[in-house]
Short mmCIF file of C-alpha atoms in Angstrom, two decimals:
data_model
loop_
_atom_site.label_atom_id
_atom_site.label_comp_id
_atom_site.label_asym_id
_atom_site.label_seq_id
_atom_site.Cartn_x
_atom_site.Cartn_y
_atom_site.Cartn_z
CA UNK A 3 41.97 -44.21 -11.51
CA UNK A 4 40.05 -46.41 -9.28
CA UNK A 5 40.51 -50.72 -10.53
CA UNK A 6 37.37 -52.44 -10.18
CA UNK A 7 37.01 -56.44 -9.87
CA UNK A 8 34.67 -57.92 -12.23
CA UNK A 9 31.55 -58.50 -10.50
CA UNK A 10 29.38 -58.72 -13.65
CA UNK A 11 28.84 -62.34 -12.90
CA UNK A 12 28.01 -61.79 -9.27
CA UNK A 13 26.07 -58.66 -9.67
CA UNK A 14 22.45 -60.63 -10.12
CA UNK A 15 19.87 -58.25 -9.70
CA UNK A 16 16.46 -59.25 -10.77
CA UNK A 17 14.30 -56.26 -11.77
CA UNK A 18 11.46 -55.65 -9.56
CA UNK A 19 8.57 -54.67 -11.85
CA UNK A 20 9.95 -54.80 -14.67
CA UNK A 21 6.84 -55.22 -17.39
CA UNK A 22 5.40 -52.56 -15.10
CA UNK A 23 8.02 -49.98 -15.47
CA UNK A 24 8.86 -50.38 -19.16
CA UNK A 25 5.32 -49.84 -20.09
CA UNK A 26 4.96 -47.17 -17.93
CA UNK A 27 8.06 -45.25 -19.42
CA UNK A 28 6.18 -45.84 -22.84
CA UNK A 29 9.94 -46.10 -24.47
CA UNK A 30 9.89 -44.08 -27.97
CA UNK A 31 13.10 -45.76 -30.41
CA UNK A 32 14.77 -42.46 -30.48
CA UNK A 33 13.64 -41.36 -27.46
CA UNK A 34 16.37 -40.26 -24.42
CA UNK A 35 15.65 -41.93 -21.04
CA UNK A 36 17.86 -41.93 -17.75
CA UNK A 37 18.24 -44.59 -14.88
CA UNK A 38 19.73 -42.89 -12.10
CA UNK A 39 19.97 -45.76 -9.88
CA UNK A 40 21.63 -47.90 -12.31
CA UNK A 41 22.59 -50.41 -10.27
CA UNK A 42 23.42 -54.22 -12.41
CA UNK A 43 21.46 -52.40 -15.54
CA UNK A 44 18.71 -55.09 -15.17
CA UNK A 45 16.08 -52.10 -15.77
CA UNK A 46 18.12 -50.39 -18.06
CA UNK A 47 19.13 -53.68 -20.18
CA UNK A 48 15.15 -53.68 -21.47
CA UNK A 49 15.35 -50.10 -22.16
CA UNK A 50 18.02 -50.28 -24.36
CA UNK A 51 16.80 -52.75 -26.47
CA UNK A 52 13.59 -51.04 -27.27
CA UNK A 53 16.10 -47.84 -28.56
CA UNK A 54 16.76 -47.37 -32.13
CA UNK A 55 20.26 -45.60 -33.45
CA UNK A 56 18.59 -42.40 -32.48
CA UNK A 57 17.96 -43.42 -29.10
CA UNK A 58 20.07 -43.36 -26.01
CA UNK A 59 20.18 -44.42 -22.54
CA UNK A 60 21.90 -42.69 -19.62
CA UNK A 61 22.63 -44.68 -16.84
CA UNK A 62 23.98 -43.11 -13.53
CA UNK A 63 24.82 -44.64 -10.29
CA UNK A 64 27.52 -44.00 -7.83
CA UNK A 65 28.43 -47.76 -6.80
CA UNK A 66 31.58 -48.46 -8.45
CA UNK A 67 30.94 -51.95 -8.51
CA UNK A 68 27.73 -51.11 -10.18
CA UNK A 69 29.52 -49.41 -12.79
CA UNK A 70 31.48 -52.24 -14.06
CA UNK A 71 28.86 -55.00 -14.00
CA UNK A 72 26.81 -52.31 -15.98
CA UNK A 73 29.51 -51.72 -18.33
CA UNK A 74 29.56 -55.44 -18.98
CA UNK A 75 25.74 -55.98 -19.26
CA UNK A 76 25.54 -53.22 -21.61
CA UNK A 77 28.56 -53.48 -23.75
CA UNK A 78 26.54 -55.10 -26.82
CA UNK A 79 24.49 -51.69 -27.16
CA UNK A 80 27.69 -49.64 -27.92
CA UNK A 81 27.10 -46.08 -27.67
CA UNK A 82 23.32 -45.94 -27.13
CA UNK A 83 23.93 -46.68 -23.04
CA UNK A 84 26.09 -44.10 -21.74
CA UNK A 85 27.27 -45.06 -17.94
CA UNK A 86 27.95 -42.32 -15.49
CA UNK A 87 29.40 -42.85 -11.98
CA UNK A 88 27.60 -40.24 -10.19
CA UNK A 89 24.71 -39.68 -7.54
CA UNK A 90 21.37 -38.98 -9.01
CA UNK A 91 21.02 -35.93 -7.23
CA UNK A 92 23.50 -34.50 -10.16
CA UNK A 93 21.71 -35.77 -12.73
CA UNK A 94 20.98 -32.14 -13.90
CA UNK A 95 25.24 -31.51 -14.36
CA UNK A 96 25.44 -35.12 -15.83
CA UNK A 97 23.11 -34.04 -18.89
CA UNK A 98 24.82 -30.97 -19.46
CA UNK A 99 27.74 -32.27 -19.45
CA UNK A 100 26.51 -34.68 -22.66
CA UNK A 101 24.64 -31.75 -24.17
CA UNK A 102 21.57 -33.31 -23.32
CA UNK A 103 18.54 -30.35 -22.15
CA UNK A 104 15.34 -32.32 -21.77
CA UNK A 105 14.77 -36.36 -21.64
CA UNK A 106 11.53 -38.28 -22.16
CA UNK A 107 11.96 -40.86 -19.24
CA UNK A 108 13.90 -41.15 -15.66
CA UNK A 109 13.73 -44.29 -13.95
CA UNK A 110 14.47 -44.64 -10.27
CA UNK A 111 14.58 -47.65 -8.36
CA UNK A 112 15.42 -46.20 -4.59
CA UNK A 113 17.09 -49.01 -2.10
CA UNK A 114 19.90 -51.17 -1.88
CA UNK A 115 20.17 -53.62 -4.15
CA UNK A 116 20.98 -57.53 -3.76
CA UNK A 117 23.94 -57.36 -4.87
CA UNK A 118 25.25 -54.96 -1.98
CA UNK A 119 23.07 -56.75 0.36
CA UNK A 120 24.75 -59.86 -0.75
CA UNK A 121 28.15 -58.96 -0.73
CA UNK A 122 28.93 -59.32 3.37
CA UNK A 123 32.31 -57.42 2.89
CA UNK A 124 30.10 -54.03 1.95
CA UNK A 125 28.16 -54.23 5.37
CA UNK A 126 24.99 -53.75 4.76
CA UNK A 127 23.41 -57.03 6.00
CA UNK A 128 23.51 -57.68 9.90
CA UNK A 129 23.10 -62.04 8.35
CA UNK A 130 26.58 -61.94 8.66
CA UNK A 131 29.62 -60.08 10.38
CA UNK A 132 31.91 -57.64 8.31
CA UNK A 133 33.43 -54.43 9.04
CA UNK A 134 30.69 -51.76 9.48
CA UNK A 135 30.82 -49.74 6.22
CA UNK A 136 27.20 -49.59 4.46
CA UNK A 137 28.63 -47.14 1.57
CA UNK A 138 27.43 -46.91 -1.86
CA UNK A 139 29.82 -44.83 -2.90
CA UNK A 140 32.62 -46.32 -1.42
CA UNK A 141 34.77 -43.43 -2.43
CA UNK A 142 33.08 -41.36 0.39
CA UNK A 143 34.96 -40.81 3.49
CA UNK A 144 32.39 -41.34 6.49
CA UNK A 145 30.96 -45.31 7.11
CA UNK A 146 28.57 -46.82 9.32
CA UNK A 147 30.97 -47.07 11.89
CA UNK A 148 31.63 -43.38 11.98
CA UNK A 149 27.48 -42.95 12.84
CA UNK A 150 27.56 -45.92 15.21
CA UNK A 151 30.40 -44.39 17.48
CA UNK A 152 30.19 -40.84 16.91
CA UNK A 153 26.68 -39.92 17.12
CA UNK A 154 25.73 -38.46 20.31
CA UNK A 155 22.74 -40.80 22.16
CA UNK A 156 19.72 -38.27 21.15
CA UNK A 157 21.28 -38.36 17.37
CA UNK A 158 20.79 -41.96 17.41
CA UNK A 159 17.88 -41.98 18.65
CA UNK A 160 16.54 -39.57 16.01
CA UNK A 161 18.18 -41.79 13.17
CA UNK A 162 16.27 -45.47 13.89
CA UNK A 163 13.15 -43.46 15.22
CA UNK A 164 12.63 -41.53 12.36
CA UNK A 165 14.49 -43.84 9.63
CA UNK A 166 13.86 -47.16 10.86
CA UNK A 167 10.72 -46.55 12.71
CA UNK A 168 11.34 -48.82 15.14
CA UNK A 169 9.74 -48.07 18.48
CA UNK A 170 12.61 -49.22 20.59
CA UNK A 171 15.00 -46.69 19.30
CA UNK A 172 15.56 -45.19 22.46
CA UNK A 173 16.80 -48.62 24.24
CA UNK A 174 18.70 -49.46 21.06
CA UNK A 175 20.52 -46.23 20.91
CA UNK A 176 20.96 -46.29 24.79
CA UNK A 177 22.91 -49.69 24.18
CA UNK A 178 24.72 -48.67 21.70
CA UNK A 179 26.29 -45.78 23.46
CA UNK A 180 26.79 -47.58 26.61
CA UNK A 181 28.75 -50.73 24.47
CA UNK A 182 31.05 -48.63 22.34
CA UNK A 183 32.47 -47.31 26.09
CA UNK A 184 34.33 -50.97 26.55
CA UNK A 185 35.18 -50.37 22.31
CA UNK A 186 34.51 -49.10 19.32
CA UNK A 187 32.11 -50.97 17.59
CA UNK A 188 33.36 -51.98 14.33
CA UNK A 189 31.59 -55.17 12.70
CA UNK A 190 27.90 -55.75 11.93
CA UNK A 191 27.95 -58.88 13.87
CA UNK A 192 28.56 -56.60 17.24
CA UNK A 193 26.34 -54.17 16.18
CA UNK A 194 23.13 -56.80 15.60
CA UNK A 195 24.00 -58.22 19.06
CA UNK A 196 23.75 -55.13 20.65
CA UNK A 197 20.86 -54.03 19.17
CA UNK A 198 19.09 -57.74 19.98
CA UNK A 199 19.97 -56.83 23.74
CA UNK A 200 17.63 -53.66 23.38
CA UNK A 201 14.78 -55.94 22.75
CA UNK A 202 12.27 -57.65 25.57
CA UNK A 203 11.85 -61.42 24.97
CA UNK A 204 9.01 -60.98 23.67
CA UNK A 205 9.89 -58.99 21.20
CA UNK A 206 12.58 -60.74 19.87
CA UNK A 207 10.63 -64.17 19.59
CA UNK A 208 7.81 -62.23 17.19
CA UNK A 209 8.35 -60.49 13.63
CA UNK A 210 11.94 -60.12 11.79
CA UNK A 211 15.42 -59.90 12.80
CA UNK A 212 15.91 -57.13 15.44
CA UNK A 213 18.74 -55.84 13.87
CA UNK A 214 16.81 -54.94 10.42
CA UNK A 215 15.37 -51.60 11.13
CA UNK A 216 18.76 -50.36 12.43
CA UNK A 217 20.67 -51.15 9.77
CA UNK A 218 18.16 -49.91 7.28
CA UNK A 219 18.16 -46.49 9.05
CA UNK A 220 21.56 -46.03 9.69
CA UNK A 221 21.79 -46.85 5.76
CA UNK A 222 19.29 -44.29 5.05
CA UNK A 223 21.47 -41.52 7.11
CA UNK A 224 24.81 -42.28 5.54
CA UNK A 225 24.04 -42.13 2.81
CA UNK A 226 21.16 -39.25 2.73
CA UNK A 227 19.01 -41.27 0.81
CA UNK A 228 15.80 -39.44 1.78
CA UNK A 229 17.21 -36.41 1.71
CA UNK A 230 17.90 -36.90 -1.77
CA UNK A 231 15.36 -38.13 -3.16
CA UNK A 232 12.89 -34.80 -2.03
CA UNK A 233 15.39 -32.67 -3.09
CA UNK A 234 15.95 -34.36 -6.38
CA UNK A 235 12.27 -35.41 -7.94
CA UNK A 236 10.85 -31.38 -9.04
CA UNK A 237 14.41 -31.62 -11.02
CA UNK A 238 13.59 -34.18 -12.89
CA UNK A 239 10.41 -33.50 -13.71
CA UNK A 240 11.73 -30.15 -15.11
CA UNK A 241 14.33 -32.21 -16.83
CA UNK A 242 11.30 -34.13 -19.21
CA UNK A 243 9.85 -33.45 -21.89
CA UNK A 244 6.23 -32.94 -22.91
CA UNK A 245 4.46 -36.61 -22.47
CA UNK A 246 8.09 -37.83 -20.74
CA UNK A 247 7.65 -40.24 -17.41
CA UNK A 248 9.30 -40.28 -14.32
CA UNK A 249 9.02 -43.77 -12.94
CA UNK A 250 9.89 -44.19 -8.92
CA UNK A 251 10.26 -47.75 -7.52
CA UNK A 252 10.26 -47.61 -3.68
CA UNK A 253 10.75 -49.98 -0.69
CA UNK A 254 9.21 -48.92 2.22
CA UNK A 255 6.95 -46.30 3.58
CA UNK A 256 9.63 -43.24 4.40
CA UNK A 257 9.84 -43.15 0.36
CA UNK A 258 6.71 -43.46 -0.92
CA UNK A 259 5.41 -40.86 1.33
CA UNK A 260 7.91 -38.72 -0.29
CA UNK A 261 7.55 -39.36 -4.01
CA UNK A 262 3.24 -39.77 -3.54
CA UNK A 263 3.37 -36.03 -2.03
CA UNK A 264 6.08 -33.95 -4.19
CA UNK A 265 3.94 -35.94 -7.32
CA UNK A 266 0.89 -34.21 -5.79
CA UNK A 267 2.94 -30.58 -5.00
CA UNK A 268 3.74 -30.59 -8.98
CA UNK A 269 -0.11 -31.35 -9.95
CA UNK A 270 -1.35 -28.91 -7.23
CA UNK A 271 1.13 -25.84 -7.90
CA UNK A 272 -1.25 -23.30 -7.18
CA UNK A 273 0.14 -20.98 -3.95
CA UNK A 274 -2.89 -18.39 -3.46
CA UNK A 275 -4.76 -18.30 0.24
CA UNK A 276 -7.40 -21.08 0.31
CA UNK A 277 -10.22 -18.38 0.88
CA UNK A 278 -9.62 -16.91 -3.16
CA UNK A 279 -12.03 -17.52 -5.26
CA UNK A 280 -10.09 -17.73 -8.07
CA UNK A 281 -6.34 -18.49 -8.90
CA UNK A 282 -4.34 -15.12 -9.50
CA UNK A 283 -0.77 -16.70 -8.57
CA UNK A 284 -0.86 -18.17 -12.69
CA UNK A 285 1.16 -21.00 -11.71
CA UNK A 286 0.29 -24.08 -14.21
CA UNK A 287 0.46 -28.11 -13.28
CA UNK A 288 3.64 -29.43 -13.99
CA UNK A 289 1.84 -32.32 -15.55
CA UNK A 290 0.00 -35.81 -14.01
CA UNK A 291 -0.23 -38.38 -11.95
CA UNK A 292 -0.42 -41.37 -14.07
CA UNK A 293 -0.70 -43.75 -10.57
CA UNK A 294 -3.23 -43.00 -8.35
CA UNK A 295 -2.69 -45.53 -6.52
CA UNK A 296 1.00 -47.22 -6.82
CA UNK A 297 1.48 -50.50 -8.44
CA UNK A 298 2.78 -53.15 -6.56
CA UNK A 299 4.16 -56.67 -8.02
CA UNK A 300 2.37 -59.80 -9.24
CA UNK A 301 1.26 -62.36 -7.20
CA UNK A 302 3.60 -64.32 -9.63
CA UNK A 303 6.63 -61.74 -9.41
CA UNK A 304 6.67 -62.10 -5.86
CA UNK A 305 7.04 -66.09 -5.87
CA UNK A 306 9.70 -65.67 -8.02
CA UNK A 307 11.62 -62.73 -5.91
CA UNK A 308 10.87 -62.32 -1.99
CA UNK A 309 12.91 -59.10 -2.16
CA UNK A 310 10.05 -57.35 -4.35
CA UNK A 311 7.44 -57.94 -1.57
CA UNK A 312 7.65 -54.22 -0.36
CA UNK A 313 7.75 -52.30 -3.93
CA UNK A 314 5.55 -49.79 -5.31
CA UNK A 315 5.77 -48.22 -8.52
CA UNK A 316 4.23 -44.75 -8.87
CA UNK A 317 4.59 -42.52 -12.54
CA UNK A 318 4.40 -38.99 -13.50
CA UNK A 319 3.96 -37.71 -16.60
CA UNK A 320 5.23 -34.28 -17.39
CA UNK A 321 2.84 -31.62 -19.13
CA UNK A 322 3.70 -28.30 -20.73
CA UNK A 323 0.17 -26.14 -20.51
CA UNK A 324 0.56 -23.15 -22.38
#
C-alpha cells in the first residue's frame, strides 16, 4: 500500500466558480452526485454539506496526494463522501462497484490544479527547475521526460502544435531534439531554456513565459487529458438521472471546444441524411443545454484568484423523453 505525506495543509485549492457550479448542480439532500476530478475537495466540500443522511457524494481522482488532503477535508461528513483513487474515465466501474446505477450530478473541473502547479518537485511548472515528471497519477510508469527524449521530431511537433497551440512548435521541437543529442533532458529548468532559444527576440520580450504552452501540451499528452475527456462525457450523461446535471469547468480553448460540441451531439442525436423531411432514425435528445453560452467568473472572483481568469462553466441537464 502506497504511504502518503499529509498535504492537507498544503493542498489550497480555491474553487473556481464555486456559487456558479453548486447552483447549477441544483443539489437535492438525498440526492447522489460525483466529482471526478476531486482534486483538494474544495468543490466537493460545498456539496456535501448541502446532503442529508440520504445523500452521498462520490469523489474520484487519481492524484494520490489529492486523495489524502481530500480524506482530511472531508473526514467530518463520515460516510456521505466516499473517495475513490481512480481516473474519471472509470467512473462507470467506480459506481458499480458501490452499487450505484444512475446519479443526479457529475462535476468536472478539467486542469491541473494549484496545488500540483505549486508543488515544484511534481514538474509541472517551468517557474522553477525539478525533475521532468508532470504525472497525476504518479503511479503511472511514463513522465514528461520519457515524451521530451523519446518522441521522434514530427511527434513533437504534433504535441505543442496541436496541444499547446503555439505557432513555433516546429523550432521548439527542432531544439529540443537537437539538445537532448549532448543529454538527456531531465529537469524543467533545461527544458524552459531550450524552448526560450526557439523564440525570436521579439517574441520573447511580448506575452507570457515561452515555456508555458509547452509544458501545458506536453501535460495534456501524458496524461491523455483530451482524449479523455471526449471519450468520457456521453458516459456520464447516460450515468444521470432524469433532471441530473453534468457540470464541466474548463481552462482553455482545446476543452471547451470539446465539451460545447459532444453537449450539442447529445441534444442533436438525430443521424438521418439532411435532405429527409422527416426524422425516421427515432433517436430522442439525450436532454439540454442549460448554458448557451458558458459562464465565466466574477469580476470579483477573478481579483481574488488570477488562476480562474481562463474558466468557463458549461451544464447539461439530462432528459428521459419517452
Amino acid at each position: 500500500m502506497e504511504l502518503f505525506k499529509d498535504i492537507s495543509k498544503e493542498f489550497i485549492h480555491k474553487p473556481v466558480l464555486l456559487e456558479e457550479t453548486i447552483g447549477g448542480l441544483k443539489i437535492r439532500p438525498d440526492g447522489i452526485y460525483v466529482d471526478g476530478t476531486l482534486g483538494g475537495a474544495g468543490h466537493s466540500y460545498h456539496i456535501c454539506s448541502r446532503l442529508g443522511q440520504g445523500g452521498r457524494l462520490i469523489g474520484i481522482d487519481q492524484d494520490g496526494d489529492a486523495i489524502n488532503a481530500a480524506s482530511k477535508k472531508l473526514e467530518p461528513f463520515g460516510g456521505r463522501a466516499v473517495i475513490v483513487r481512480d481516473n474519471y474515465s472509470n467512473i462507470g466501474s467506480v459506481l458499480a462497484g458501490l452499487g450505484i446505477q444512475k446519479v443526479d450530478g457529475i462535476l468536472l473541473d478539467i486542469g491541473v490544479s494549484s496545488y500540483q502547479l505549486d508543488a515544484s518537485e511534481r514538474g509541472f511548472t517551468y517557474k522553477e527547475d525539478a525533475p521532468l515528471d508532470m504525472r497525476m497519477d504518479r503511479r503511472a510508469d511514463m513522465t514528461a521526460e520519457d515524451i521530451v527524449n523519446d518522441y521522434s521530431e514530427a511527434e513533437l511537433c504534433r504535441v505543442i502544435r496541436d496541444y499547446g497551440e503555439d505557432r513555433f512548435a516546429r523550432n521548439i521541437a527542432r531544439n529540443i531534439v537537437k539538445a537532448r543529442q549532448e543529454g538527456r533532458i531531465t529537469t524543467t529548468g533545461r527544458l524552459a531554456d531550450i524552448i526560450r532559444t526557439a523564440f525570436p527576440a521579439k517574441a520573447r520580450a511580448v506575452g507570457g513565459h515561452p515555456a508555458k504552452r509547452t509544458f501545458q501540451a506536453i501535460r495534456i499528452e501524458l496524461n491523455r487529458e483530451l482524449e479523455v475527456l471526449e471519450n468520457t462525457i456521453d458516459e456520464m450523461i447516460e450515468l444521470l438521472n432524469d433532471g441530473g446535471r453534468l457540470c464541466i469547468i474548463t481552462f482553455h480553448s482545446l476543452e471547451d471546444r470539446i465539451v460545447k460540441n459532444k453537449f450539442r451531439d447529445n441534444v442533436n442525436t438525430c443521424i438521418c441524411p439532411p435532405d429527409f423531411p422527416v426524422c425516421v432514425c427515432n433517436r430522442k435528445p439525450k436532454g439540454e443545454v442549460i448554458t448557451r453560452k458558458p459562464i465565466v467568473p466574477s469580476e470579483k472572483e477573478l481579483e481574488d484568484n488570477k488562476r480562474a481568469k481562463s474558466a468557463k462553466l458549461r451544464i447539461f441537464e439530462r432528459r428521459i423523453f419517452l
